[in-house]
């Protein structure tokens, strides 16, 4: 895809777990009038390091500059960004529907099967289903259930695993060294000498 | 995790209050001057200060904004961290303009603000504001301390963050209970490493080599230098580089004085009101070498018509600046004090005589069309330019020039001569009116042996004129030179040129400044005739102490050349 075109990017941040991080990060987007589609914070694979997963719809250039600005935050260790095909990602959704609809309306049961939803709680009056998947699947199920008295619906932020990441353990060690490691910013010119010298 | 990691293990401990620990930290960091203003939430720190009076000089400003601008001026002339104290609520919010100014101009500042007791946070207590969130976008880092044990670590981190990498302002907000709390103090340990903070990248030789190769092939190379050269203390390395490579060099407003004005390779100032040659030839050079500058829109004019023909080499310590506005052909990330000598080693000794000659030719055109008449006017009224010329003649270029914001700022930056670095103090990125007077006070404390001249408009002086009281009380020897055109001149110029001369609220009246100064015990005079100019400037400089000189100048003079907004640098207008 042309990198001047807007598309969904998943930004993955590794940060210290300090108070106010969400605010600091979110103002970097809001200052530039960029909408955050979803934001998740959680622990990461590295102990004591927090992981932010942020989804935005932007061009590659904007996302790259944003990540640089984010990395300027003293408590951010690293910012990565990936396109959808570079990550494994999921969102989770919970649906509350009247139990009678599930028991009495055959299409509802079919729908739930079709989307792989499973029951979390079953009560006389309502049942809560859970499903996980891509946005489109969740949205489709939501739309379908809307016709059957969907009482409550909630969808989580995206969480994503970067396909070719080795995790943060090694990087964290580099960051902990007093002497800085080479990688601080990746060099996208190094192996492109010919492109530089076209005078 | 809410608390900082406390690195120092107590070996021998003494009981100290949080307030004492703050002052011990300042001493350990070599701080000698604090600019501040007390209030309820910072009273314990001021109480402790009573006993540190012999070791820490505290300048009581007249407004917290004045305090932080003074700290900025101090940082700019001394190269050290400026320190500010303010109380919670209104004291802290009064700092915001200065923080924003220091952030965009990369000034190393540490602000300590008092905050209400921790148990009152979030209760809308008296003088409680959410200082951390208000200041987050305008600080490099900020942190709220609620437990005295964190104070040494928080301050150590604050100083480290403020002065390393690309410097910037840091704010530490300390709740009153933490200031009062006694704790086992194990001494102060400076911070030199934060794992999530990499102030400077490792220099990659590959880039340096690529840059050198481009420079060595160049026929029309051109250097742009910014404040990064000064912040990196790389003036000597910078000069060695341009001299060996024989490259003409132009300054941004913030870069002025990094290279002495009289240097044969210095070809002037860039930007909207910069010199003709460097603006025009930006669009003619073949390799543009930007050092410690960030391609601000006031420098580039219309970006899509900026240096399109050139290969761009960008040396900067802040990776976020590379490719931000202008795509670099070769980015040289790193501290220019490290990268410049490496580059100098690899460049061949050259002299681009003909190319430099082009700059000098265009300079002649500018002298003929603009400079000559501005500096040697035949008009009846005085010009700002001739005042600066007179100042140059009398100081020889040795003075620190502090300016406020407006026409006088541009005229001063255009014409002031600088013999040494850290001599130009101005609000470049934020363009903060009211900066000049307090910044000059701080600038003087940063270098009390030098002559400090504050050049200020009749509008800007009235924004922070209360700081005359600070001068009165503490004796900063600041020379205040008001260039009075009886207008908010720069806005009037725009209204004249771009709004059909519809002068909308730019006509500003002033008090009798000499009388006002007199009220503060500061001598002065006001002049409006050419025959009095030299003597008056000379009296101002010779006076041992602060002095206010008001010069009435042409009311509707304009600053030229000018790159109109939305035009390319090559379209710079001489009139
Ligand atoms: C705090 C602030 N408010 C408004 C402005 C907009 N502004 C820029 S220059 C200027 C006029 C300055 O007038 P004066 O101080 O008389 O200086 P002159 O331009 O006449 O030299 C104004 C209002 C500003 N830069 N800063």
PDB file of N, CA, C and O in Angstrom, chain B residues 526-554:
ATOM      1  N   UNK B 526      14.979  60.074  27.982  1.00  0.00           N
ATOM      2  CA  UNK B 526      14.278  59.785  26.747  1.00  0.00           C
ATOM      3  C   UNK B 526      14.796  60.747  25.691  1.00  0.00           C
ATOM      4  O   UNK B 526      14.931  61.941  25.951  1.00  0.00           O
ATOM      5  N   UNK B 527      15.085  60.230  24.512  1.00  0.00           N
ATOM      6  CA  UNK B 527      15.578  61.112  23.447  1.00  0.00           C
ATOM      7  C   UNK B 527      14.798  60.852  22.171  1.00  0.00           C
ATOM      8  O   UNK B 527      14.207  59.782  21.989  1.00  0.00           O
ATOM      9  N   UNK B 528      14.824  61.855  21.288  1.00  0.00           N
ATOM     10  CA  UNK B 528      14.197  61.640  19.988  1.00  0.00           C
ATOM     11  C   UNK B 528      15.003  62.254  18.858  1.00  0.00           C
ATOM     12  O   UNK B 528      14.603  62.209  17.714  1.00  0.00           O
ATOM     13  N   UNK B 529      16.176  62.833  19.199  1.00  0.00           N
ATOM     14  CA  UNK B 529      16.955  63.468  18.138  1.00  0.00           C
ATOM     15  C   UNK B 529      18.294  62.789  17.923  1.00  0.00           C
ATOM     16  O   UNK B 529      18.939  62.342  18.861  1.00  0.00           O
ATOM     17  N   UNK B 530      18.668  62.778  16.658  1.00  0.00           N
ATOM     18  CA  UNK B 530      19.897  62.089  16.256  1.00  0.00           C
ATOM     19  C   UNK B 530      21.112  62.639  16.995  1.00  0.00           C
ATOM     20  O   UNK B 530      21.989  61.886  17.397  1.00  0.00           O
ATOM     21  N   UNK B 531      21.118  63.932  17.198  1.00  0.00           N
ATOM     22  CA  UNK B 531      22.314  64.542  17.802  1.00  0.00           C
ATOM     23  C   UNK B 531      22.534  64.044  19.236  1.00  0.00           C
ATOM     24  O   UNK B 531      23.630  64.097  19.762  1.00  0.00           O
ATOM     25  N   UNK B 532      21.464  63.540  19.862  1.00  0.00           N
ATOM     26  CA  UNK B 532      21.603  63.083  21.254  1.00  0.00           C
ATOM     27  C   UNK B 532      21.899  61.587  21.376  1.00  0.00           C
ATOM     28  O   UNK B 532      22.176  61.081  22.465  1.00  0.00           O
ATOM     29  N   UNK B 533      21.812  60.895  20.249  1.00  0.00           N
ATOM     30  CA  UNK B 533      21.814  59.424  20.319  1.00  0.00           C
ATOM     31  C   UNK B 533      23.104  58.863  20.915  1.00  0.00           C
ATOM     32  O   UNK B 533      23.073  58.081  21.862  1.00  0.00           O
ATOM     33  N   UNK B 534      24.219  59.283  20.354  1.00  0.00           N
ATOM     34  CA  UNK B 534      25.474  58.659  20.757  1.00  0.00           C
ATOM     35  C   UNK B 534      25.762  58.896  22.242  1.00  0.00           C
ATOM     36  O   UNK B 534      26.119  57.959  22.968  1.00  0.00           O
ATOM     37  N   UNK B 535      25.562  60.135  22.655  1.00  0.00           N
ATOM     38  CA  UNK B 535      25.837  60.453  24.053  1.00  0.00           C
ATOM     39  C   UNK B 535      24.907  59.662  24.976  1.00  0.00           C
ATOM     40  O   UNK B 535      25.327  59.131  26.012  1.00  0.00           O
ATOM     41  N   UNK B 536      23.650  59.566  24.562  1.00  0.00           N
ATOM     42  CA  UNK B 536      22.676  58.888  25.417  1.00  0.00           C
ATOM     43  C   UNK B 536      23.030  57.406  25.568  1.00  0.00           C
ATOM     44  O   UNK B 536      22.983  56.850  26.677  1.00  0.00           O
ATOM     45  N   UNK B 537      23.380  56.765  24.460  1.00  0.00           N
ATOM     46  CA  UNK B 537      23.731  55.334  24.534  1.00  0.00           C
ATOM     47  C   UNK B 537      24.997  55.176  25.363  1.00  0.00           C
ATOM     48  O   UNK B 537      25.126  54.256  26.180  1.00  0.00           O
ATOM     49  N   UNK B 538      25.906  56.102  25.161  1.00  0.00           N
ATOM     50  CA  UNK B 538      27.159  56.051  25.904  1.00  0.00           C
ATOM     51  C   UNK B 538      26.907  56.234  27.409  1.00  0.00           C
ATOM     52  O   UNK B 538      27.470  55.505  28.240  1.00  0.00           O
ATOM     53  N   UNK B 539      26.031  57.161  27.773  1.00  0.00           N
ATOM     54  CA  UNK B 539      25.676  57.353  29.190  1.00  0.00           C
ATOM     55  C   UNK B 539      25.073  56.072  29.774  1.00  0.00           C
ATOM     56  O   UNK B 539      25.374  55.685  30.900  1.00  0.00           O
ATOM     57  N   UNK B 540      24.214  55.471  28.988  1.00  0.00           N
ATOM     58  CA  UNK B 540      23.552  54.249  29.454  1.00  0.00           C
ATOM     59  C   UNK B 540      24.583  53.160  29.747  1.00  0.00           C
ATOM     60  O   UNK B 540      24.527  52.510  30.794  1.00  0.00           O
ATOM     61  N   UNK B 541      25.527  52.996  28.831  1.00  0.00           N
ATOM     62  CA  UNK B 541      26.517  51.932  29.016  1.00  0.00           C
ATOM     63  C   UNK B 541      27.469  52.263  30.150  1.00  0.00           C
ATOM     64  O   UNK B 541      27.832  51.397  30.948  1.00  0.00           O
ATOM     65  N   UNK B 542      27.827  53.537  30.225  1.00  0.00           N
ATOM     66  CA  UNK B 542      28.825  53.926  31.227  1.00  0.00           C
ATOM     67  C   UNK B 542      28.266  53.896  32.647  1.00  0.00           C
ATOM     68  O   UNK B 542      29.005  53.700  33.607  1.00  0.00           O
ATOM     69  N   UNK B 543      26.960  54.060  32.761  1.00  0.00           N
ATOM     70  CA  UNK B 543      26.393  54.118  34.104  1.00  0.00           C
ATOM     71  C   UNK B 543      26.636  52.805  34.853  1.00  0.00           C
ATOM     72  O   UNK B 543      26.394  51.722  34.336  1.00  0.00           O
ATOM     73  N   UNK B 544      27.127  52.915  36.080  1.00  0.00           N
ATOM     74  CA  UNK B 544      27.388  51.706  36.860  1.00  0.00           C
ATOM     75  C   UNK B 544      26.098  51.284  37.561  1.00  0.00           C
ATOM     76  O   UNK B 544      25.847  51.634  38.700  1.00  0.00           O
ATOM     77  N   UNK B 545      25.299  50.540  36.848  1.00  0.00           N
ATOM     78  CA  UNK B 545      24.024  50.108  37.406  1.00  0.00           C
ATOM     79  C   UNK B 545      22.996  50.072  36.297  1.00  0.00           C
ATOM     80  O   UNK B 545      23.305  50.317  35.125  1.00  0.00           O
ATOM     81  N   UNK B 546      21.780  49.766  36.693  1.00  0.00           N
ATOM     82  CA  UNK B 546      20.726  49.701  35.695  1.00  0.00           C
ATOM     83  C   UNK B 546      20.376  51.104  35.202  1.00  0.00           C
ATOM     84  O   UNK B 546      20.542  52.091  35.932  1.00  0.00           O
ATOM     85  N   UNK B 547      19.917  51.171  33.968  1.00  0.00           N
ATOM     86  CA  UNK B 547      19.646  52.476  33.349  1.00  0.00           C
ATOM     87  C   UNK B 547      18.571  52.262  32.312  1.00  0.00           C
ATOM     88  O   UNK B 547      18.541  51.225  31.637  1.00  0.00           O
ATOM     89  N   UNK B 548      17.675  53.231  32.176  1.00  0.00           N
ATOM     90  CA  UNK B 548      16.641  53.108  31.157  1.00  0.00           C
ATOM     91  C   UNK B 548      16.776  54.230  30.133  1.00  0.00           C
ATOM     92  O   UNK B 548      16.752  55.401  30.490  1.00  0.00           O
ATOM     93  N   UNK B 549      16.954  53.821  28.900  1.00  0.00           N
ATOM     94  CA  UNK B 549      17.010  54.800  27.816  1.00  0.00           C
ATOM     95  C   UNK B 549      15.854  54.543  26.865  1.00  0.00           C
ATOM     96  O   UNK B 549      15.717  53.443  26.314  1.00  0.00           O
ATOM     97  N   UNK B 550      15.028  55.564  26.703  1.00  0.00           N
ATOM     98  CA  UNK B 550      13.941  55.458  25.734  1.00  0.00           C
ATOM     99  C   UNK B 550      14.334  56.239  24.486  1.00  0.00           C
ATOM    100  O   UNK B 550      14.721  57.401  24.589  1.00  0.00           O
ATOM    101  N   UNK B 551      14.272  55.576  23.361  1.00  0.00           N
ATOM    102  CA  UNK B 551      14.541  56.277  22.108  1.00  0.00           C
ATOM    103  C   UNK B 551      13.256  56.287  21.289  1.00  0.00           C
ATOM    104  O   UNK B 551      12.710  55.224  20.969  1.00  0.00           O
ATOM    105  N   UNK B 552      12.783  57.486  20.977  1.00  0.00           N
ATOM    106  CA  UNK B 552      11.600  57.600  20.133  1.00  0.00           C
ATOM    107  C   UNK B 552      12.051  57.395  18.689  1.00  0.00           C
ATOM    108  O   UNK B 552      12.948  58.085  18.208  1.00  0.00           O
ATOM    109  N   UNK B 553      11.438  56.424  18.029  1.00  0.00           N
ATOM    110  CA  UNK B 553      11.864  56.105  16.656  1.00  0.00           C
ATOM    111  C   UNK B 553      10.681  56.297  15.708  1.00  0.00           C
ATOM    112  O   UNK B 553       9.539  56.497  16.153  1.00  0.00           O
ATOM    113  N   UNK B 554      10.965  56.198  14.414  1.00  0.00           N
ATOM    114  CA  UNK B 554       9.935  56.380  13.389  1.00  0.00           C
ATOM    115  C   UNK B 554       8.722  55.512  13.687  1.00  0.00           C
ATOM    116  O   UNK B 554       8.857  54.332  13.994  1.00  0.00           O
TER     117      UNK B 554
END
